[in-house]
Amino acid sequence: METNLLIKQLKAYMSKSKLDFVKEALLFAQKNHQNQFRKSGDPFIDHPVSTALYLANMRMDSTTIASALLHDVIEDCGVTKEEINEKFGLHVANLVDGVTKLKINNPKAKNSNGNIQVIDTEQIRAANLRKILTAMSDDVRVILIKLADRLHNMLTLEALKKENQVKIAQETLDIYAPLAHRLGIWDMKWRLEDQSFKYLMPEKYKMISRLISRKRVQRESYVNKAIKEIQAEIVKSQITGNIYGRPKHLYSIYKKIERYSSQGKQFDEIYDLIAIRIIVKTVPECYSTLGIIHNLWKPIPGEFDDYIANPKDSMYQSLHTTVMCYEGYPVEIQIRTEEMHLTAEEGIAAHWAYKEEDNDTIGHQYKSKMNWFNQLLDDQRDVDEDIDYINSIKKDVLGDQVFIYTPKGEIKTLPVAATPLDFAYEVHTELGHDCVSALINGKTVSLETSLKNGDTVEIRKSRNPRGPRLDWLNPDLQFVTTSKAKLKIRQWFRKQERESNISRGNEIIKKESYKLGIKINEKEVALLPGFENISDLAEQLGAGETTISQLARFLEKELLKTSSKVNGEILQPEVIVMGLNNLPNKISKCCNPVFDQEIQGYLTRKNTVSIHVSNCSYLRYSVEPERIVNVVWGTNNQKLQVKIQVDADDRIGLLRDITSVVSGENINIDFLKSTDFGKTTKIDITVYTSGIEQLSRIYSRIEAIPGVREIYRLN
Ligand code: MN
């Protein structure tokens, strides 16, 4: 059945020779998957055929269709890449091989004694995403096939066990749907989302399906009335357009309802489900139609977007507006040409659409169009830490985006929470390096302000180029958030002379150890991985390779030595009782465990937990083994008493600013005194912190408060 449909679809657009090539691939796949069945009991060949059919509906080239048909023969039939190369050529062989290797790993791994141990899922996601992006940079068609493959698997998920359904659906929602979104393949994106939604939140899925069907009649009559009126108006201007009510997808409705409820807004079953799309022939007709609509109904200010003049990164183009339609209800309207519509539905795939000539060389052309994609690959090349990598991908690629305007009206896409500095680096590296101040919508703002969708940002440069500030890399201050900006700043410092890096680093060590009241021990530095001696540490600090907070973590041990006594009492590290966190606990006298020893807890009849060494014999022969609970040593709950002094220019609001930094860390101020010396003021604060890392963060933030001259620790 599906096979006939596929051939029919291909015949509609392929020449005979190309079709024969695809048929040969089909035959090869049929032969190899013979007698194989899917979990549903269907013949296996249905799967590659359905995958190919989806791509054929997008009129993809013959290489892609053949590869889709063969995409499982390496993995499931033991066919080699060489064999595919001989029969179908290198392009097909590479694509099939690429899809085969693109396996998403299971975030669970078995350790040596057979117990299942959950390993860092973030790291696995990072590795998976890296794989996907690498495959994409080789030939983006690998991803298109993979997405079609995944879609068919999602459509046939019913046959799997519940736990696998959830796992696969989650992975689809986390990785594949955002990827389809970024590649601009909307049709794929919403299908993947709706399918995942169905398995991840079955109740809510049903609820929304019911919601949609309930008031269909009223909704349709409202839309039809509006369509008729638009139709009548555009005909007067000799425009012929295809106008229709645009269906909204279940998952997007769900998200809208969630958003509404968090804003306390009521979701309307009729009007919030209405959207209209108008497809016309030419770009001037798009704008004429827009004018006609705005004449007919009042547009809602701030709801108009011109993605024709300013296409999105994925090349998406369209006019979006929301108007006050009949009875004052807002209705979303999109206006675009047929060509734009194709790009909107198929995104990147539109560039691989079938042409009579060989499509395999199209790569370069499209790469220059997919600017963001190029940049992304460039940016990621130098990021080698997996965790950095996943964070940057999550934010820069899969995360939500804001559109920011340059003063000339150009659009830049940045992740949510990006700052003016991120923007400056996005425009030009030098603009970032020389940035001294920024204006958002004409107002001067501090460089760490979060940008909002639609902001216009102007960057002021210093007259004499002086390079970035090392502060900008301090994660506590959040000057920059994109991996690109961080990378460019780090590269700048890396390029500086070793000598000047060392002296800058020494300054930091001096300043930081003075502030924190700690000495840095040469011997201990040598023990740390990555540093041979203090100048090594200094160089890395000065070059921005090691951050202040990493230094702080290293200094932590030092602090423990100098202030392990609070009020003359030796600090006992707290114990965390897993799952029963607020039960009081005490170290048992029988075995007296010390910090870092393996421990277990015993839930007493008084509902306290006594802490024993794991192999304590009392515990082993305890009468009620079910009272044994898991415990671990707490690491961050230790509170260290620290006295800080801040010297500052006196001004109104200074104390409030300082105390809000401290309370922002969720710690208590034990003592506070401010002494005035005319224009300057001295503030003494005593706090209990969880350690040097936190203390260093507090310092950085207090130092950034206007008027603050110096901050240091009192002993
Ligand atoms: Mn497959």
Short mmCIF file of N, CA and C in Angstrom, two decimals, residues 150-151 154 157 166-179 191-193 195-196:
data_model
loop_
_atom_site.label_atom_id
_atom_site.label_comp_id
_atom_site.label_asym_id
_atom_site.label_seq_id
_atom_site.Cartn_x
_atom_site.Cartn_y
_atom_site.Cartn_z
N ARG A 150 12.24 9.36 12.87
CA ARG A 150 11.71 9.56 14.20
C ARG A 150 10.20 9.78 14.17
N LEU A 151 9.74 10.53 13.17
CA LEU A 151 8.31 10.79 13.09
C LEU A 151 7.53 9.48 12.91
N MET A 154 7.43 7.65 16.09
CA MET A 154 6.47 8.27 17.01
C MET A 154 5.04 7.89 16.65
N LEU A 157 4.34 4.37 17.96
CA LEU A 157 4.83 4.17 19.31
C LEU A 157 3.93 3.26 20.14
N VAL A 166 7.46 6.59 26.92
CA VAL A 166 7.75 7.85 27.61
C VAL A 166 9.17 8.31 27.32
N LYS A 167 10.09 7.36 27.34
CA LYS A 167 11.49 7.73 27.11
C LYS A 167 11.68 8.33 25.71
N ILE A 168 11.11 7.64 24.72
CA ILE A 168 11.27 8.10 23.35
C ILE A 168 10.54 9.43 23.12
N ALA A 169 9.36 9.56 23.72
CA ALA A 169 8.60 10.80 23.55
C ALA A 169 9.36 11.98 24.17
N GLN A 170 9.96 11.75 25.34
CA GLN A 170 10.70 12.81 26.01
C GLN A 170 11.89 13.26 25.16
N GLU A 171 12.60 12.26 24.64
CA GLU A 171 13.76 12.54 23.80
C GLU A 171 13.32 13.34 22.56
N THR A 172 12.17 12.98 22.01
CA THR A 172 11.66 13.67 20.83
C THR A 172 11.36 15.13 21.15
N LEU A 173 10.73 15.33 22.29
CA LEU A 173 10.37 16.69 22.69
C LEU A 173 11.61 17.51 23.05
N ASP A 174 12.60 16.84 23.63
CA ASP A 174 13.81 17.55 24.07
C ASP A 174 14.76 17.87 22.93
N ILE A 175 14.91 16.93 22.02
CA ILE A 175 15.96 17.09 21.02
C ILE A 175 15.42 17.26 19.60
N TYR A 176 14.53 16.37 19.16
CA TYR A 176 14.17 16.38 17.74
C TYR A 176 13.21 17.51 17.37
N ALA A 177 12.21 17.77 18.22
CA ALA A 177 11.27 18.85 17.88
C ALA A 177 11.97 20.21 17.84
N PRO A 178 12.82 20.54 18.85
CA PRO A 178 13.53 21.82 18.76
C PRO A 178 14.44 21.90 17.53
N LEU A 179 14.99 20.76 17.16
CA LEU A 179 15.86 20.73 15.99
C LEU A 179 15.05 21.05 14.73
N ARG A 191 4.17 18.08 14.32
CA ARG A 191 3.79 16.66 14.39
C ARG A 191 4.55 15.95 15.51
N LEU A 192 5.87 16.23 15.58
CA LEU A 192 6.68 15.61 16.64
C LEU A 192 6.19 16.06 18.01
N GLU A 193 5.89 17.34 18.13
CA GLU A 193 5.43 17.86 19.42
C GLU A 193 4.10 17.24 19.84
N GLN A 195 2.75 14.45 18.90
CA GLN A 195 2.90 13.04 19.21
C GLN A 195 3.53 12.84 20.58
N SER A 196 4.58 13.61 20.87
CA SER A 196 5.24 13.48 22.18
C SER A 196 4.26 13.83 23.29
#
